[in-house]
mmCIF file of C-alpha atoms in Angstrom:
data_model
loop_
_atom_site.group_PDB
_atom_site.id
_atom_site.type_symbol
_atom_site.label_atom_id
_atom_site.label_comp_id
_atom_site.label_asym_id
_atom_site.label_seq_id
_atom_site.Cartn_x
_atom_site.Cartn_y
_atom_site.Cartn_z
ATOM 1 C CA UNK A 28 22.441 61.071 -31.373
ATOM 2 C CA UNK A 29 21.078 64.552 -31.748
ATOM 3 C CA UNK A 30 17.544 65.514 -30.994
ATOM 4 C CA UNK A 31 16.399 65.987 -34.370
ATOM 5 C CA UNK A 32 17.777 62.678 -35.501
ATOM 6 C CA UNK A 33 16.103 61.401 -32.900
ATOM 7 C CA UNK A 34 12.736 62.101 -34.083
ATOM 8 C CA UNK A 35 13.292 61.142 -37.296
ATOM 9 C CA UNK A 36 14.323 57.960 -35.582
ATOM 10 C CA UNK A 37 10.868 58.017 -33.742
ATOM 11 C CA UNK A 38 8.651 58.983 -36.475
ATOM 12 C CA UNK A 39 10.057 56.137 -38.669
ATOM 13 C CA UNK A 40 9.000 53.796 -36.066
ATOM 14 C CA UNK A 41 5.596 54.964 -35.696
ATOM 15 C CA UNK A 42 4.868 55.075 -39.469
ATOM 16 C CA UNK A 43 6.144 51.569 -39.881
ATOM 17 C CA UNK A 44 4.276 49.424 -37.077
ATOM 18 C CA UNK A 45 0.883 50.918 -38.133
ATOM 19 C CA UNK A 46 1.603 49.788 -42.414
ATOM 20 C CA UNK A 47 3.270 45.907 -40.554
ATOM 21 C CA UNK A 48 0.733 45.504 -37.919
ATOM 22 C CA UNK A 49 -3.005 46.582 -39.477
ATOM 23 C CA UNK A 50 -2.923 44.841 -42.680
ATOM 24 C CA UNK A 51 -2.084 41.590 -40.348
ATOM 25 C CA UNK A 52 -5.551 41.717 -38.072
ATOM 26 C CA UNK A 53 -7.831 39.203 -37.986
ATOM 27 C CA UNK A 54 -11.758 39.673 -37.021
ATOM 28 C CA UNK A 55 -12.653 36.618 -35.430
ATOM 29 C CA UNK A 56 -11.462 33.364 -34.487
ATOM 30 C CA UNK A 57 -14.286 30.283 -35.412
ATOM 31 C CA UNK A 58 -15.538 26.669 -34.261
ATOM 32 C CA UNK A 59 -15.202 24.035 -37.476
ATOM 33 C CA UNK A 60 -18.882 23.512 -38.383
ATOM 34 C CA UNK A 61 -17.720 20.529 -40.327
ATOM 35 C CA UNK A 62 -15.857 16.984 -40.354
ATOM 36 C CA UNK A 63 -15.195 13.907 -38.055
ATOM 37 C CA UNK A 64 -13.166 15.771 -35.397
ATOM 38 C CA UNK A 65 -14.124 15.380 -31.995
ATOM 39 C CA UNK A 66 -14.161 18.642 -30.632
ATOM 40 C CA UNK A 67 -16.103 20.605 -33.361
ATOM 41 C CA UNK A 68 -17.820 22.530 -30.168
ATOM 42 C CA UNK A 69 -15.273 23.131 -28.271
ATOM 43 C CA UNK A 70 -11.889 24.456 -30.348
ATOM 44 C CA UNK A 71 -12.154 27.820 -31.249
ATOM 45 C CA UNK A 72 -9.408 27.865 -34.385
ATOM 46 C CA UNK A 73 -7.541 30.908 -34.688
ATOM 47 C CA UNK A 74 -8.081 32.116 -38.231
ATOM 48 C CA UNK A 75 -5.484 34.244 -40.272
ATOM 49 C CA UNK A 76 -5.025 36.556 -43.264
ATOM 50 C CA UNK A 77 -7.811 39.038 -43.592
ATOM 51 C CA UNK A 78 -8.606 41.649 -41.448
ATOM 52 C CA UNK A 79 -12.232 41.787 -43.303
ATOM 53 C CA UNK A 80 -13.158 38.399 -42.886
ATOM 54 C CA UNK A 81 -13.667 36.207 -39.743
ATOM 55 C CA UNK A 82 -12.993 32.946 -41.096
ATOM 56 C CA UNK A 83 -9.300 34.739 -42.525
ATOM 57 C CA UNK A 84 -8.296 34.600 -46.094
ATOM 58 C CA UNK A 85 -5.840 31.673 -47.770
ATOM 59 C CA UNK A 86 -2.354 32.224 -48.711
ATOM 60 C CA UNK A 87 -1.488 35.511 -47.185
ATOM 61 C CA UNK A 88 2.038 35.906 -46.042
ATOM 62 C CA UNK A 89 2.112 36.565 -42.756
ATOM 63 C CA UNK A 90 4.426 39.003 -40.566
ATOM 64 C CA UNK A 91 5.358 39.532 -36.972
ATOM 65 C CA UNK A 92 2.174 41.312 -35.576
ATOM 66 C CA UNK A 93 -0.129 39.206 -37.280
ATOM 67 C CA UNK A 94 -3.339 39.099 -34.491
ATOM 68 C CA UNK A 95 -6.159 36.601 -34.519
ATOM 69 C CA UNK A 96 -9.256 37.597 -31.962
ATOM 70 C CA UNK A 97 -12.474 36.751 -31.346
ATOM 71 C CA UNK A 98 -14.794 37.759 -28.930
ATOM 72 C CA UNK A 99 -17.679 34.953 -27.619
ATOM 73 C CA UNK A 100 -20.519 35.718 -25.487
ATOM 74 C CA UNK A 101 -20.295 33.804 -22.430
ATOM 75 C CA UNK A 102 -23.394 35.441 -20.691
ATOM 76 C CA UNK A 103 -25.647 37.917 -21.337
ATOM 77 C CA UNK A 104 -23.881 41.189 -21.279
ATOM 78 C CA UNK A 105 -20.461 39.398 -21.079
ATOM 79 C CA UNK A 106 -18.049 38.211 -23.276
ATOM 80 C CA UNK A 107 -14.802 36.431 -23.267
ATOM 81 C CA UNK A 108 -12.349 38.276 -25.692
ATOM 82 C CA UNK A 109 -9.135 36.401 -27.027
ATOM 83 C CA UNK A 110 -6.266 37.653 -28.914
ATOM 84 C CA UNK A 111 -3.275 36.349 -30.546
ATOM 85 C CA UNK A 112 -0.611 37.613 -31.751
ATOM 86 C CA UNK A 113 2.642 36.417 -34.137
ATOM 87 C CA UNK A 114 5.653 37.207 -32.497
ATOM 88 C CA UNK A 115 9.384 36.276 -33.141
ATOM 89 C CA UNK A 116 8.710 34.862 -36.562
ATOM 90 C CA UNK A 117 11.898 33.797 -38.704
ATOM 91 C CA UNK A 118 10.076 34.409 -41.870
ATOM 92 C CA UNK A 119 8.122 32.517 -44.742
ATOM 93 C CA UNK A 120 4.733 31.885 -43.130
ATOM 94 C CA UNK A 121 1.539 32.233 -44.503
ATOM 95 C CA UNK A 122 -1.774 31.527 -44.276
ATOM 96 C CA UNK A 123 -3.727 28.028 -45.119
ATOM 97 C CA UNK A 124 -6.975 26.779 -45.427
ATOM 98 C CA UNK A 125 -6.298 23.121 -45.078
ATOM 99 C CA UNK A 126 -7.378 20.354 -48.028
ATOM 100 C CA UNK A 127 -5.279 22.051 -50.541
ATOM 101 C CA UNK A 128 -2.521 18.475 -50.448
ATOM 102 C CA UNK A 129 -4.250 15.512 -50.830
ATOM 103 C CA UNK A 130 -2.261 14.029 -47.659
ATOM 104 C CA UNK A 131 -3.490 17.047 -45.379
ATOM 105 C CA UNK A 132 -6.493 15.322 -43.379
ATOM 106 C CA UNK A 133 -6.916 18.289 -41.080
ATOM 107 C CA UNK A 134 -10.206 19.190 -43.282
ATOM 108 C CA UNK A 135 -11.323 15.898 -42.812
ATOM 109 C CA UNK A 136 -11.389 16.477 -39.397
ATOM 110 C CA UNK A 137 -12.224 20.188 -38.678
ATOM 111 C CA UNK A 138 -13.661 22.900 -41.841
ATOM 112 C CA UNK A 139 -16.236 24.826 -43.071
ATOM 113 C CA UNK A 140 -18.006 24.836 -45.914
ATOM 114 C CA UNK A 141 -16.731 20.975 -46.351
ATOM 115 C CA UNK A 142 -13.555 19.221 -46.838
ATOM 116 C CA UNK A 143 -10.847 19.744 -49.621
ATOM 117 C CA UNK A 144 -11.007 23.059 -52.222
ATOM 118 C CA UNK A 145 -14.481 23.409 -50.627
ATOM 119 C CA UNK A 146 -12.648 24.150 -46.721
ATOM 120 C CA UNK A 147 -13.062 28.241 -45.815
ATOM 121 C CA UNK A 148 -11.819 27.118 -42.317
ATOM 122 C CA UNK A 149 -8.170 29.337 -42.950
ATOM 123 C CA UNK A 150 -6.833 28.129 -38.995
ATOM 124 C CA UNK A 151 -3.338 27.035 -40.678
ATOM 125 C CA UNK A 152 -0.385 28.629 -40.645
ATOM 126 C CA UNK A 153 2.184 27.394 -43.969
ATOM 127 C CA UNK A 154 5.736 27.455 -44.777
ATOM 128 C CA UNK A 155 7.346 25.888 -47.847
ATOM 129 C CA UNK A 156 10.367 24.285 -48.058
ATOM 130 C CA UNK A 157 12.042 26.231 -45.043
ATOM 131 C CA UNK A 158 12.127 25.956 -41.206
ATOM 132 C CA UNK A 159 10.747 28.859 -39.992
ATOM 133 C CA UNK A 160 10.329 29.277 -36.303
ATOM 134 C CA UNK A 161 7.919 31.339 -34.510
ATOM 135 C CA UNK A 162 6.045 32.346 -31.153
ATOM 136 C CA UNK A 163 1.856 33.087 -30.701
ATOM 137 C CA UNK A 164 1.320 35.197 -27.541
ATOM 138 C CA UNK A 165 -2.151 35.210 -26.174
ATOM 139 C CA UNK A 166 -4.415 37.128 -23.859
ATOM 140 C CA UNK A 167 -7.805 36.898 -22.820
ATOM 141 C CA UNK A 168 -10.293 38.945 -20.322
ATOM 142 C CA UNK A 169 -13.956 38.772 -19.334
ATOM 143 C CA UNK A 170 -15.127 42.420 -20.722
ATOM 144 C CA UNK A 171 -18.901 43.527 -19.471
ATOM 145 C CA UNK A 172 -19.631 46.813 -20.477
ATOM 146 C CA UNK A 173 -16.498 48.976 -19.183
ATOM 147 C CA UNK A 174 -15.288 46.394 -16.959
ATOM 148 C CA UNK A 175 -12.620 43.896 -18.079
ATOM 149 C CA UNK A 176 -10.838 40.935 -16.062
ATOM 150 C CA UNK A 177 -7.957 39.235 -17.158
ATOM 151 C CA UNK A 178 -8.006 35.351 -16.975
ATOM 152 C CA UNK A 179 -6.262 32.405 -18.155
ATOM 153 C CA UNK A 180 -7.435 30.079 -21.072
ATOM 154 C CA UNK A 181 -8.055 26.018 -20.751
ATOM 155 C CA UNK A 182 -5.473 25.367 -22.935
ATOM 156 C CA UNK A 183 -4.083 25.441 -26.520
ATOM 157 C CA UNK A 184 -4.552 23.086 -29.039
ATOM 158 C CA UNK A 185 -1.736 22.708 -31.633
ATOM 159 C CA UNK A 186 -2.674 20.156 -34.684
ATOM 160 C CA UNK A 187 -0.576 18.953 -37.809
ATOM 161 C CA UNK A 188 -2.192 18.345 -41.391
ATOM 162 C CA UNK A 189 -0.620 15.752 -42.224
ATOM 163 C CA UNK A 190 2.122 13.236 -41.681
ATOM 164 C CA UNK A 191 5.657 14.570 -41.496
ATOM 165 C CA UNK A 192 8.549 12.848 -43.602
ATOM 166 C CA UNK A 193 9.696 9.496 -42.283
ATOM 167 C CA UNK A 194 13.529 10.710 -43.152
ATOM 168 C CA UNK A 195 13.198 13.216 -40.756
ATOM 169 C CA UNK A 196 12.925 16.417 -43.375
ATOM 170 C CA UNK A 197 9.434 17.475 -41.989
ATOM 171 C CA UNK A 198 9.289 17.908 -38.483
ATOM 172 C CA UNK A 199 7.389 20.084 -35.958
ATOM 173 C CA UNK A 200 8.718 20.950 -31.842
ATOM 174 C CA UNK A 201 6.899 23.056 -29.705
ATOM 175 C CA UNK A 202 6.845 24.709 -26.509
ATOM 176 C CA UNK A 203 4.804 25.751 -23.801
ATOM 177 C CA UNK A 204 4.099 26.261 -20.306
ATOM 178 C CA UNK A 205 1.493 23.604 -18.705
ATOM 179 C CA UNK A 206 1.245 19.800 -19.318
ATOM 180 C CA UNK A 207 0.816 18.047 -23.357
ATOM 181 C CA UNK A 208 -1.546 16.032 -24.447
ATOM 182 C CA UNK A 209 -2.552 13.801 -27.441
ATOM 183 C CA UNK A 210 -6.396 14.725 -27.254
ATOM 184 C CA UNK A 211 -6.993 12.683 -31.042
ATOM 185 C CA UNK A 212 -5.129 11.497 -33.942
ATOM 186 C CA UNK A 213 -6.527 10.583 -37.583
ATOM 187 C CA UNK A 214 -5.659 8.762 -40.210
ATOM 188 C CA UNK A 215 -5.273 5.300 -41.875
ATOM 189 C CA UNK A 216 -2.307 4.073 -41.111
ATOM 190 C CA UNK A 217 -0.883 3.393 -37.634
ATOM 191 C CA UNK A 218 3.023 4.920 -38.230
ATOM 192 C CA UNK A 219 4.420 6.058 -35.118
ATOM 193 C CA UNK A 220 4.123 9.771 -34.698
ATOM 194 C CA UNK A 221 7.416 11.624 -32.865
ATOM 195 C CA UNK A 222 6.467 14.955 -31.424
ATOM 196 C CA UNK A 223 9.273 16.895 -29.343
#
């Protein structure tokens, strides 16, 4: 490769990731104010879509780079600042306020602004009729004025909408480092619920 092909080569790179990466930021991550759910106080949702507003913006597709962050004052002069990002992503995703499916109970559960159309909660992440497999990396620190320390996170909470397909055509698996646990379920019905 010759030097001048090179940095063509280079400077087609660094236009790119700036026009796939910004238009994917998120502000802020948020706590549901709204619903039955348990842990209303304690789940900071990763919102996705906008880069304008923290609560993220429904039905945007989403790319590899797409960040969620938030940054939540701990103590005074201190805050905890969390960011993650869409990696590895096989394609079709976008983002979802759940309560748009009349099956989806997430809203029920965790919103704000109420349940169904009225849900501004956008913590989902959608795909229709397609597998589509992807990774979310995150980070957080303690950051005090110039100062900031890198440490680890509680844990992660993954949640389904709704019920998956009982022939098998709806299905999620996940992966992760550290021990799983079914921290609440909702619903009507008692089905048995698979999770891989």
């Amino acid at each position: 490769m010759g030097r001048l092909n090179l940095f063509i080569w280079l400077g087609r790179i660094l236009l790119a990731l700036p026009l796939l990466w910004l238009p994917q930021l998120a502000n802020a991550a948020a706590y549901a104010t709204g619903g039955t759910g348990k842990y209303k106080s304690e789940i900071l949702w990763l919102t996705w879509g906008s880069s304008t507003n923290p609560l993220g913006l429904n039905g945007q597709p989403l790319s590899n780079g797409a960040v969620s962050k938030a940054s939540v004052q701990v103590v005074n002069g201190v805050n905890i600042e969390v960011q993650c990002k869409l990696q590895n992503s096989s394609g079709g995703l976008e983002s979802y306020a759940s309560g748009g499916y009349h099956g989806d109970v997430f809203d029920d559960a965790y919103n704000i602004g109420g349940p169904e159309s009225a849900n501004k909660l956008v913590a989902g992440l959608m795909t229709r009729n397609q597998t589509t497999n992807f990774q979310i990396s995150c980070t957080s620190e303690f950051v005090g004025g110039s100062t900031r320390t890198p440490t680890s996170l509680r844990g992660f909470a993954i949640s389904d909408a709704e019920a998956m397909a009982s022939n098998g055509s709806e299905y999620i698996v996940g992966a992760a480092k550290g021990d799983w646990s079914v921290i609440e379920r909702m619903g009507t019905n008692n089905d048995p619920y698979y999770v891989q």
